[in-house]
Amino acid sequence: MLPHLKGRPCSLVRLPNGVGTEQFFQRHATAGMSNLLTSVKVRGDKAPYVQIDRVEALIAAAQVATLELHPWNCAPGDPEVAGRLVFDWTPRRT
């Protein structure tokens, strides 16, 4: 998982009250977040983004009820440069 996440800002889908309850999407680092999560500044945005660069940070994300991780598709360490291309093909229903 870490090669997919390391060096890339990452949005989190969190369910603090458990599956089946209200969820929220978090992309910015906030006060009180674990210091194991990295904060990364992105040009043009005032608030730093969350970044997961080590196993301990991945565990810290799980401990705050993160169910989904959505890393950017940028080059590691450079959010301004594309690093990969993702095709999301959904099968057609007939």
Coordinates of N, CA, C and O in Angstrom, one line a residue:
M1 N 0.8 -1.2 0.0 CA 0.0 0.0 0.0 C 0.9 1.3 0.0 O 0.5 2.2 -0.6
L2 N 2.0 1.2 0.7 CA 2.8 2.4 0.9 C 3.3 2.9 -0.5 O 3.4 4.2 -0.7
P3 N 3.8 2.1 -1.4 CA 4.3 2.6 -2.7 C 3.2 3.4 -3.4 O 3.5 4.3 -4.2
H4 N 2.0 3.0 -3.2 CA 0.8 3.7 -3.8 C 0.5 5.1 -3.2 O 0.1 6.0 -3.8
L5 N 0.8 5.2 -1.9 CA 0.5 6.4 -1.1 C 1.6 7.4 -0.9 O 1.4 8.6 -0.9
K6 N 2.8 6.8 -0.7 CA 4.0 7.6 -0.3 C 4.3 8.8 -1.2 O 4.4 8.6 -2.4
G7 N 4.4 10.0 -0.7 CA 4.7 11.2 -1.4 C 3.5 11.8 -2.2 O 3.7 12.8 -2.9
R8 N 2.3 11.3 -1.9 CA 1.2 11.9 -2.6 C 0.1 12.3 -1.6 O -0.2 11.6 -0.7
P9 N -0.4 13.6 -1.8 CA -1.5 14.0 -0.9 C -2.6 12.9 -1.0 O -2.8 12.3 -2.1
C10 N -3.4 12.7 0.0 CA -4.4 11.7 0.1 C -5.6 12.2 0.8 O -5.6 12.7 1.9
S11 N -6.8 12.0 0.1 CA -8.1 12.3 0.7 C -8.5 11.0 1.5 O -8.3 9.9 1.1
L12 N -9.3 11.3 2.6 CA -9.7 10.2 3.4 C -11.3 10.2 3.5 O -11.9 11.3 3.5
V13 N -11.9 9.0 3.4 CA -13.3 8.9 3.7 C -13.4 8.3 5.1 O -12.9 7.2 5.3
R14 N -14.0 9.0 6.0 CA -14.0 8.6 7.4 C -15.4 8.3 7.9 O -16.4 9.0 7.5
L15 N -15.6 7.3 8.7 CA -16.8 7.0 9.3 C -16.6 6.8 10.8 O -16.5 5.7 11.4
P16 N -16.5 7.9 11.6 CA -16.2 7.9 13.0 C -17.2 7.1 13.8 O -16.8 6.7 14.9
N17 N -18.4 7.0 13.4 CA -19.4 6.3 14.2 C -19.7 4.9 13.6 O -20.7 4.2 14.0
G18 N -18.9 4.4 12.7 CA -19.0 3.0 12.2 C -19.7 2.9 10.9 O -20.3 3.9 10.4
V19 N -19.6 1.8 10.2 CA -20.2 1.5 8.9 C -21.7 1.6 9.0 O -22.3 1.2 10.0
G20 N -22.3 2.3 8.0 CA -23.7 2.4 8.1 C -24.2 3.8 8.7 O -25.4 4.0 8.7
T21 N -23.2 4.5 9.2 CA -23.5 5.8 9.7 C -23.0 6.9 8.8 O -22.4 6.6 7.7
E22 N -23.1 8.2 9.2 CA -22.7 9.3 8.4 C -21.2 9.2 8.2 O -20.4 8.9 9.1
Q23 N -20.8 9.5 6.9 CA -19.4 9.5 6.6 C -19.0 10.9 6.1 O -19.9 11.7 5.7
F24 N -17.7 11.2 6.1 CA -17.3 12.5 5.5 C -16.0 12.3 4.8 O -15.2 11.4 5.1
F25 N -15.7 13.2 3.9 CA -14.6 13.2 3.0 C -13.6 14.3 3.6 O -14.0 15.4 3.8
Q26 N -12.4 13.9 3.9 CA -11.4 14.8 4.5 C -10.2 14.9 3.6 O -9.6 13.8 3.3
R27 N -9.8 16.0 3.2 CA -8.5 16.1 2.4 C -7.5 17.0 3.1 O -6.3 16.9 2.8
H28 N -7.9 17.9 3.9 CA -7.0 18.8 4.6 C -6.6 18.3 6.0 O -7.4 17.8 6.7
A29 N -5.4 18.6 6.3 CA -4.9 18.3 7.7 C -5.6 19.2 8.6 O -5.8 20.4 8.3
T30 N -5.9 18.8 9.8 CA -6.6 19.6 10.8 C -5.9 19.6 12.1 O -5.1 18.6 12.4
A31 N -6.1 20.6 12.9 CA -5.6 20.6 14.3 C -6.0 19.3 15.0 O -7.1 18.9 14.9
G32 N -5.1 18.7 15.7 CA -5.4 17.5 16.5 C -5.2 16.2 15.8 O -5.4 15.2 16.4
M33 N -4.9 16.3 14.5 CA -4.6 15.0 13.8 C -3.3 14.5 14.3 O -2.4 15.2 14.8
S34 N -3.1 13.2 14.2 CA -1.9 12.5 14.6 C -0.6 13.1 13.9 O -0.7 13.4 12.7
N35 N 0.4 13.3 14.7 CA 1.7 13.8 14.1 C 2.4 12.7 13.2 O 3.4 13.0 12.6
L36 N 1.8 11.5 13.2 CA 2.3 10.5 12.3 C 1.9 10.7 10.8 O 2.5 10.3 9.9
L37 N 0.8 11.5 10.6 CA 0.4 11.9 9.3 C 1.2 13.1 8.9 O 1.3 14.0 9.7
T38 N 1.6 13.1 7.6 CA 2.4 14.2 7.1 C 1.4 15.3 6.6 O 0.4 14.9 6.0
S39 N 1.7 16.6 6.8 CA 1.0 17.6 6.1 C 1.8 18.2 5.0 O 3.0 18.4 5.1
V40 N 1.2 18.3 3.8 CA 1.9 18.8 2.6 C 1.2 20.0 2.1 O -0.1 20.0 1.9
K41 N 1.9 21.0 1.8 CA 1.4 22.2 1.2 C 1.3 22.1 -0.3 O 2.2 21.6 -1.0
V42 N 0.2 22.4 -0.9 CA -0.1 22.4 -2.3 C -0.3 23.8 -2.8 O -1.1 24.6 -2.2
R43 N 0.5 24.2 -3.9 CA 0.4 25.5 -4.4 C -1.1 25.9 -4.8 O -1.8 25.0 -5.3
G44 N -1.5 27.1 -4.4 CA -2.8 27.5 -4.7 C -3.9 27.2 -3.6 O -5.0 27.6 -3.7
D45 N -3.5 26.4 -2.6 CA -4.4 26.1 -1.5 C -3.9 26.5 -0.2 O -2.7 26.3 0.1
K46 N -4.7 27.1 0.6 CA -4.2 27.7 1.9 C -4.0 26.6 2.9 O -3.1 26.8 3.7
A47 N -4.8 25.6 2.9 CA -4.7 24.6 4.0 C -3.8 23.4 3.5 O -3.9 23.0 2.3
P48 N -3.0 22.8 4.4 CA -2.2 21.7 4.0 C -3.0 20.4 3.8 O -4.1 20.3 4.4
Y49 N -2.6 19.5 3.0 CA -3.3 18.3 2.7 C -2.6 17.2 3.5 O -1.5 17.2 4.0
V50 N -3.4 16.1 3.7 CA -2.9 14.9 4.5 C -2.1 14.1 3.5 O -2.4 14.0 2.3
Q51 N -1.0 13.5 4.0 CA -0.2 12.6 3.2 C 0.3 11.4 4.1 O 0.6 11.6 5.3
I52 N 0.2 10.2 3.6 CA 0.6 9.0 4.4 C 1.9 8.5 3.8 O 1.9 8.0 2.7
D53 N 3.0 8.6 4.6 CA 4.3 8.3 4.1 C 5.0 7.1 4.8 O 6.1 6.7 4.4
R54 N 4.3 6.5 5.8 CA 4.9 5.4 6.5 C 3.8 4.6 7.1 O 2.7 5.0 7.2
V55 N 4.2 3.4 7.5 CA 3.2 2.4 8.0 C 2.5 3.0 9.3 O 1.3 2.8 9.4
E56 N 3.2 3.6 10.1 CA 2.6 4.2 11.3 C 1.5 5.2 11.0 O 0.5 5.3 11.7
A57 N 1.6 5.9 9.9 CA 0.6 6.9 9.5 C -0.6 6.2 8.9 O -1.7 6.6 9.1
L58 N -0.4 5.0 8.3 CA -1.5 4.2 7.8 C -2.3 3.7 8.9 O -3.5 3.7 8.9
I59 N -1.6 3.3 10.0 CA -2.3 2.8 11.2 C -3.1 4.0 11.9 O -4.2 3.8 12.3
A60 N -2.4 5.2 11.9 CA -3.1 6.3 12.5 C -4.4 6.7 11.7 O -5.4 7.1 12.3
A61 N -4.3 6.6 10.4 CA -5.5 6.8 9.6 C -6.6 5.8 9.9 O -7.8 6.2 10.1
A62 N -6.3 4.6 10.1 CA -7.3 3.6 10.5 C -7.8 3.9 11.9 O -9.0 3.7 12.1
Q63 N -7.0 4.4 12.8 CA -7.5 4.7 14.2 C -8.5 5.8 14.2 O -9.2 6.0 15.2
V64 N -8.5 6.7 13.2 CA -9.5 7.7 13.2 C -10.7 7.4 12.2 O -11.3 8.2 11.7
A65 N -10.9 6.1 12.1 CA -12.0 5.5 11.3 C -12.0 5.8 9.8 O -13.0 6.2 9.2
T66 N -10.8 5.7 9.2 CA -10.7 5.9 7.8 C -11.0 4.6 7.1 O -10.4 3.6 7.4
L67 N -12.0 4.6 6.2 CA -12.4 3.4 5.5 C -11.8 3.4 4.1 O -11.5 2.4 3.5
E68 N -11.7 4.6 3.5 CA -11.2 4.7 2.1 C -10.0 5.7 2.0 O -10.1 6.7 2.7
L69 N -9.0 5.4 1.2 CA -7.9 6.2 0.9 C -7.9 6.6 -0.5 O -8.0 5.7 -1.4
H70 N -7.8 7.9 -0.9 CA -7.8 8.3 -2.2 C -6.6 9.2 -2.5 O -6.7 10.4 -2.4
P71 N -5.5 8.6 -2.8 CA -4.3 9.3 -3.1 C -4.4 10.0 -4.5 O -5.1 9.6 -5.4
W72 N -3.7 11.2 -4.6 CA -3.6 11.8 -5.9 C -2.8 11.0 -6.8 O -2.0 10.2 -6.4
N73 N -3.0 11.2 -8.1 CA -2.2 10.5 -9.1 C -1.1 11.3 -9.6 O -0.7 11.2 -10.8
C74 N -0.5 12.0 -8.7 CA 0.7 12.9 -9.1 C 2.0 12.1 -8.9 O 2.0 11.0 -8.4
A75 N 3.1 12.7 -9.4 CA 4.4 12.1 -9.2 C 4.7 12.2 -7.7 O 4.4 13.2 -7.1
P76 N 5.3 11.1 -7.1 CA 5.6 11.2 -5.7 C 6.5 12.4 -5.4 O 7.5 12.6 -6.0
G77 N 6.1 13.1 -4.4 CA 6.8 14.3 -3.9 C 6.6 15.6 -4.7 O 7.1 16.6 -4.4
D78 N 5.7 15.5 -5.8 CA 5.4 16.7 -6.6 C 4.0 16.7 -7.1 O 3.7 16.1 -8.1
P79 N 3.1 17.3 -6.3 CA 1.7 17.3 -6.6 C 1.3 18.0 -7.9 O 0.3 17.9 -8.4
E80 N 2.3 18.8 -8.4 CA 2.0 19.6 -9.7 C 2.3 18.7 -10.9 O 2.0 19.2 -12.0
V81 N 2.9 17.6 -10.8 CA 3.3 16.8 -12.0 C 2.5 15.4 -12.0 O 2.5 14.7 -11.0
A82 N 1.9 15.1 -13.1 CA 1.2 13.9 -13.3 C 2.1 12.7 -13.1 O 3.2 12.7 -13.7
G83 N 1.7 11.7 -12.4 CA 2.6 10.6 -12.2 C 2.0 9.3 -12.7 O 2.8 8.3 -12.9
R84 N 0.7 9.2 -13.0 CA 0.1 8.0 -13.5 C -1.2 8.4 -14.1 O -1.8 9.4 -13.8
L85 N -1.7 7.5 -14.9 CA -3.0 7.6 -15.5 C -3.9 6.4 -15.1 O -3.4 5.3 -15.1
V86 N -5.1 6.7 -14.7 CA -6.0 5.7 -14.2 C -7.3 5.6 -15.1 O -7.9 6.7 -15.3
F87 N -7.6 4.4 -15.6 CA -8.8 4.2 -16.3 C -9.8 3.5 -15.4 O -9.4 2.5 -14.9
D88 N -11.0 4.0 -15.3 CA -12.0 3.4 -14.4 C -13.1 2.9 -15.4 O -14.0 3.7 -15.7
W89 N -13.0 1.7 -15.8 CA -14.0 1.1 -16.7 C -15.1 0.4 -16.0 O -14.8 -0.5 -15.2
T90 N -16.3 0.8 -16.2 CA -17.4 0.2 -15.5 C -18.1 -0.7 -16.6 O -18.4 -0.2 -17.7
P91 N -18.3 -1.9 -16.3 CA -19.0 -2.8 -17.3 C -20.4 -2.3 -17.6 O -21.1 -1.8 -16.8
R92 N -20.7 -2.5 -18.9 CA -22.1 -2.1 -19.3 C -23.1 -3.2 -18.9 O -22.8 -4.4 -19.0
R93 N -24.2 -2.7 -18.5 CA -25.3 -3.7 -18.2 C -26.2 -3.7 -19.4 O -26.5 -2.7 -20.0
T94 N -26.6 -4.9 -19.8 CA -27.5 -5.0 -20.9 C -28.9 -5.5 -20.6 O -29.1 -6.0 -19.5

